[in-house]
Amino acid sequence: MSAATAAMSGDRLCPRDEADVAETVRWAASEGRTLDVAGRRSKAALGRAIQTDFTLELAALSGVTLYEPEELVLSARAGTPVAEIAALVAGANQMMAFEPMDFGPLLGQKAGAGTLGGLLACNLAGPRRPSAGAARDHALGIRAVSGRGEVFKAGGRVVKNVTGYDLPRGLAGSHGTFAAFTEITIKVLPRPETVETLLILGLDDAAAAGAMSAAVGSYYDVSGAAHVPGDVAQTLPALAGIGRAVTALRLEGVQPSILHRRGKLEALLRARGELAFLDADASRAFWLAIRDVLPFAASGGGEVGGEVGGEVGGATARAERDARVIWRVSVAPMAGARIGAAVRTVGGRCFYDWAGGLVWIEMPCTEPQASLVRQAVSAAGGGHATLIRAAAPVRAAQEVFQPLDAITGALVRRMKSGFDPAGVLSPGRMYAGM
Amino acid sequence: MSGLVMPAPKADLLARRAEIVAALRQIVPGEGVIDTETEMRPFESDGVTAYRQLPLVVVLPSTTQQVSQVLAYANANGIPVVPRGAGTSLSGGALPLADGILLGMGKFNRILDIDFENRTVVAQPGVTNLGITTAVADHGFYYAPDPSSQIACTIGGNVGENSGGVHCLKYGLTTNNVLGVEMVLITGEIIRLGGKHLDSGGLDLLGVIVGSEGLLGVVTEVTVRILRKPETARAVLLGFPSSEAAGACVAAIIAAGIIPGGMEMMDRMMVHAAEAFLGAGYPLDVEALLIVELDGPEAEVNHLIGRVAEIGNGLGCMTLRASTSEAERVAFWAGRKAAFPAVGRISPDYLCMDGTIPRKALPLVLSRMEEMSVKYGLRCGNVFHAGDGNLHPLICYDANTPGELDKAEAFGADILLLCVEVGGVLTGEHGVGVEKRDLMPSMFNEVDLAHQQRLKCAFDPEALLNPGKVFPVLHRCAELGRMHVSAGKLPFPDIPRF
């Protein structure tokens, strides 16, 4: 088969184990072929749109290889579904504390399709990010195959480890462009016994940022702080009947502690606006919606069941998705509201997580949106903006990830040529020509 | 120094010393360049005093521009550079080189920005760890990582070593608390990574900078997150008749879903040493003592203290005391925090090791260490960050007795190899430096180390930054760059393809 026909047919290579992965990458390097590194392809539409000769699909490298709840540690092969791991650790009253988001609903895919490898390759996190960290903060060790087709390991299986460079962290967010993970060890933590959410109603974005800052900076261990402006709140079933902007503060832990903290927080915030509550069930539904960006989920996205990796809905659903793009912006928490103001000038909508620092934006697919968003980020004191959902041509025409300055860009290119000198692994997924 | 082989000094650099000193004085005028033996003497070692070496010259820059120019000059002239914070490293990370510049960052001692609304502090690297907490304490905030040397160690050094402390299990190491850095590359180029926002939106370069032991660049500014100081903190002392029972208690606390702010274990020898040193009120009849600290909202802390007490009682603890005042809590910790000086009183010298093990391996590791103690004829006490499995054996020796340092080092190496053997690692928080450098192959094979070094090559292809540290053998980058591939057919013709 020639490379050209392989590319056109989008061939999938499905190695059975780590040795297969290494052999396949070595072959590709020697033959000048390119591989798009994937788990179960649930996030294939994330990143720059690229064409490779083959997709290297790691779904067969599946299964938990070590789980010791009393040691707070779990190892699994990279293709293991995140949902399987979440269910296993929940059985021991534990969790992945960084609350990894599921991109499925947002990208028009099934929910629950992501793999552990994809989770680290995309450095996923959720509403607990400010207090608990992201995937990067919970990855203890990796085994991986670099673009040289060599198997290497880094890190270990213990929580506290400074032996050698922290490659598990360094490769978090590398989107498969440096190495294909084959096995990952993560830290797990006890699940909170219960959860409640204190709501402040009717605040504008700036007032909400102030309230969230006061709450997160208080003694009362707020483990989630999100603000949903009125236009978005109306579309969220978890907030049905409220009809106004909602600023949500999550309290997790043991019941006596939550009662205590709720009382204190009420006293702290009462002057800022009308208060309301979500009980445990309503809280879980609300924070799942924030985590998975359900207010902007594609119609039909997030259904459970059916074949993984397949697009949900038909051409209409796709056209609907493509008409409005999704951006994810991270700035200093108090600067978030400025991003929201900027995107509203062009008909965009947004909501905020991470006490205001994470801005999820849905806006019309018109030019020049990238410069508008990135200029707003720069004017707000810096951060990063990623184009999360857009039609392939849109993702091919502009920088999807926050552009690197010249010096850092050159550094990253040198790293890439060290790990993947032949440019085998997902070339162009993050940055053009790399 | 005992058997440690450092890169051989280059004769041409030694010969050009006067010229190099003069050139550096052009960049850093006045007292910022030190070249007399007397004045360089304080820089000859760090916290690992067994290793000493006078540098070629000491440079103490005070601006990022100066750092940039010094590094560019060093790069152009092939001069090695060893960065140094406060010199409190416990792995010899700041050990100078005879032909190298010792770059002291002590003059970078200002806090640049305190932002309570965004909960961040921007500090120069020479600010002490405790200095950050002190600067924000009035407002009820603190910087969480608290290495024992926090009164002296600098935030720049913490970034270099990814320093920990007793509160890591709940609040993370340095890496979990650093949001951004400004850094100078060996070329003199200045980059900024991160800021007041979270994550990088792509590749996590900051993640590899933290803990890179001064081999990738020189950090000139650090942004950290600060946290609200917990409303309440209370500690429980639990004494056990065996380390197994104490270990079981640690496991049971975590299994109950409790993550204490700190959870420390001391063995009999350390309990006695600490008690003799400052009379903390520790029970002397126990084989293992646990200090479990719960912090957070008052109602939660009181609730959890009750649960920890139940667990301890259920596992046969001999002593159980919960602190009822802040003074009592501080007293519980005083003995643990004085563990090192306490050992200093009963032994002329000691080596502090720093392996991490899976907690369940503790009884095995302790009993094997006792055997080693007999074999080497050296006493060894243990303090243990029990929550995260980080072990600090303190090996007692007398440097004035010929051969004892070598024996102590061999004992220490055996302990670390044992840590690796049971699934742990060589260093939990002190870093590899020179101390554990030659043990790296016990944990990593050549391919693993080559991948780590490829990262190094991207930052510092001529290996001028802190050479002789971390890597047992530093390959030439050109050599590492080669890729050996043999053209072939698609392997495993039977693997599924769709």
Coordinates of N, CA and C in Angstrom, one line a residue, chain A residues 191-198 238 249-253 255 258 262 277-288:
Chain A
R191 N -13.0 10.0 47.9 CA -14.1 10.8 47.5 C -14.8 11.5 48.7
P192 N -15.1 12.8 48.5 CA -15.9 13.4 49.6 C -17.2 12.7 49.9
E193 N -17.5 12.7 51.1 CA -18.8 12.0 51.5 C -20.0 12.6 50.9
T194 N -20.0 13.9 50.9 CA -21.2 14.5 50.3 C -20.9 15.9 49.7
V195 N -21.8 16.5 49.1 CA -21.6 17.8 48.4 C -22.9 18.7 48.5
E196 N -22.7 19.9 48.6 CA -23.8 20.9 48.5 C -23.2 22.1 47.7
T197 N -24.1 22.9 47.2 CA -23.7 24.1 46.5 C -24.5 25.3 46.9
L198 N -23.7 26.4 47.3 CA -24.3 27.6 47.6 C -24.4 28.5 46.4
A238 N -30.1 21.9 35.0 CA -29.8 21.9 36.5 C -30.2 23.2 37.2
L249 N -20.9 28.0 44.3 CA -19.8 27.7 45.2 C -20.0 26.3 45.8
R250 N -19.1 25.4 45.5 CA -19.3 24.0 45.9 C -18.6 23.7 47.2
L251 N -19.3 23.0 48.1 CA -18.7 22.6 49.4 C -18.8 21.0 49.4
E252 N -17.6 20.4 49.6 CA -17.6 19.0 49.7 C -16.9 18.5 51.0
G253 N -17.2 17.3 51.4 CA -16.6 16.8 52.6 C -17.6 16.0 53.5
Q255 N -20.5 15.8 56.4 CA -21.6 16.6 56.6 C -21.5 17.7 57.7
I258 N -19.6 20.5 56.2 CA -20.4 21.3 55.2 C -21.4 22.2 55.9
R262 N -21.2 26.1 55.3 CA -22.3 26.8 54.6 C -22.8 28.0 55.4
F277 N -29.6 27.3 47.3 CA -28.8 26.1 47.5 C -29.2 25.0 46.5
L278 N -28.2 24.2 46.2 CA -28.4 22.9 45.5 C -28.0 21.8 46.5
D279 N -28.9 20.8 46.6 CA -28.6 19.7 47.4 C -27.6 18.8 46.7
A280 N -27.3 17.6 47.3 CA -26.2 16.7 46.8 C -26.5 16.3 45.3
D281 N -27.7 15.9 45.0 CA -28.0 15.4 43.7 C -28.0 16.5 42.7
A282 N -28.6 17.6 43.0 CA -28.7 18.8 42.1 C -27.2 19.3 41.9
S283 N -26.4 19.3 43.0 CA -25.1 19.7 42.9 C -24.3 18.9 41.9
R284 N -24.4 17.6 42.0 CA -23.7 16.7 41.1 C -24.1 17.0 39.7
A285 N -25.4 17.2 39.4 CA -25.8 17.4 38.0 C -25.2 18.8 37.5
F286 N -25.3 19.8 38.4 CA -24.8 21.1 38.0 C -23.3 21.0 37.7
W287 N -22.5 20.4 38.6 CA -21.0 20.5 38.4 C -20.6 19.6 37.2
L288 N -21.4 18.5 36.9 CA -21.1 17.7 35.7 C -21.3 18.6 34.5

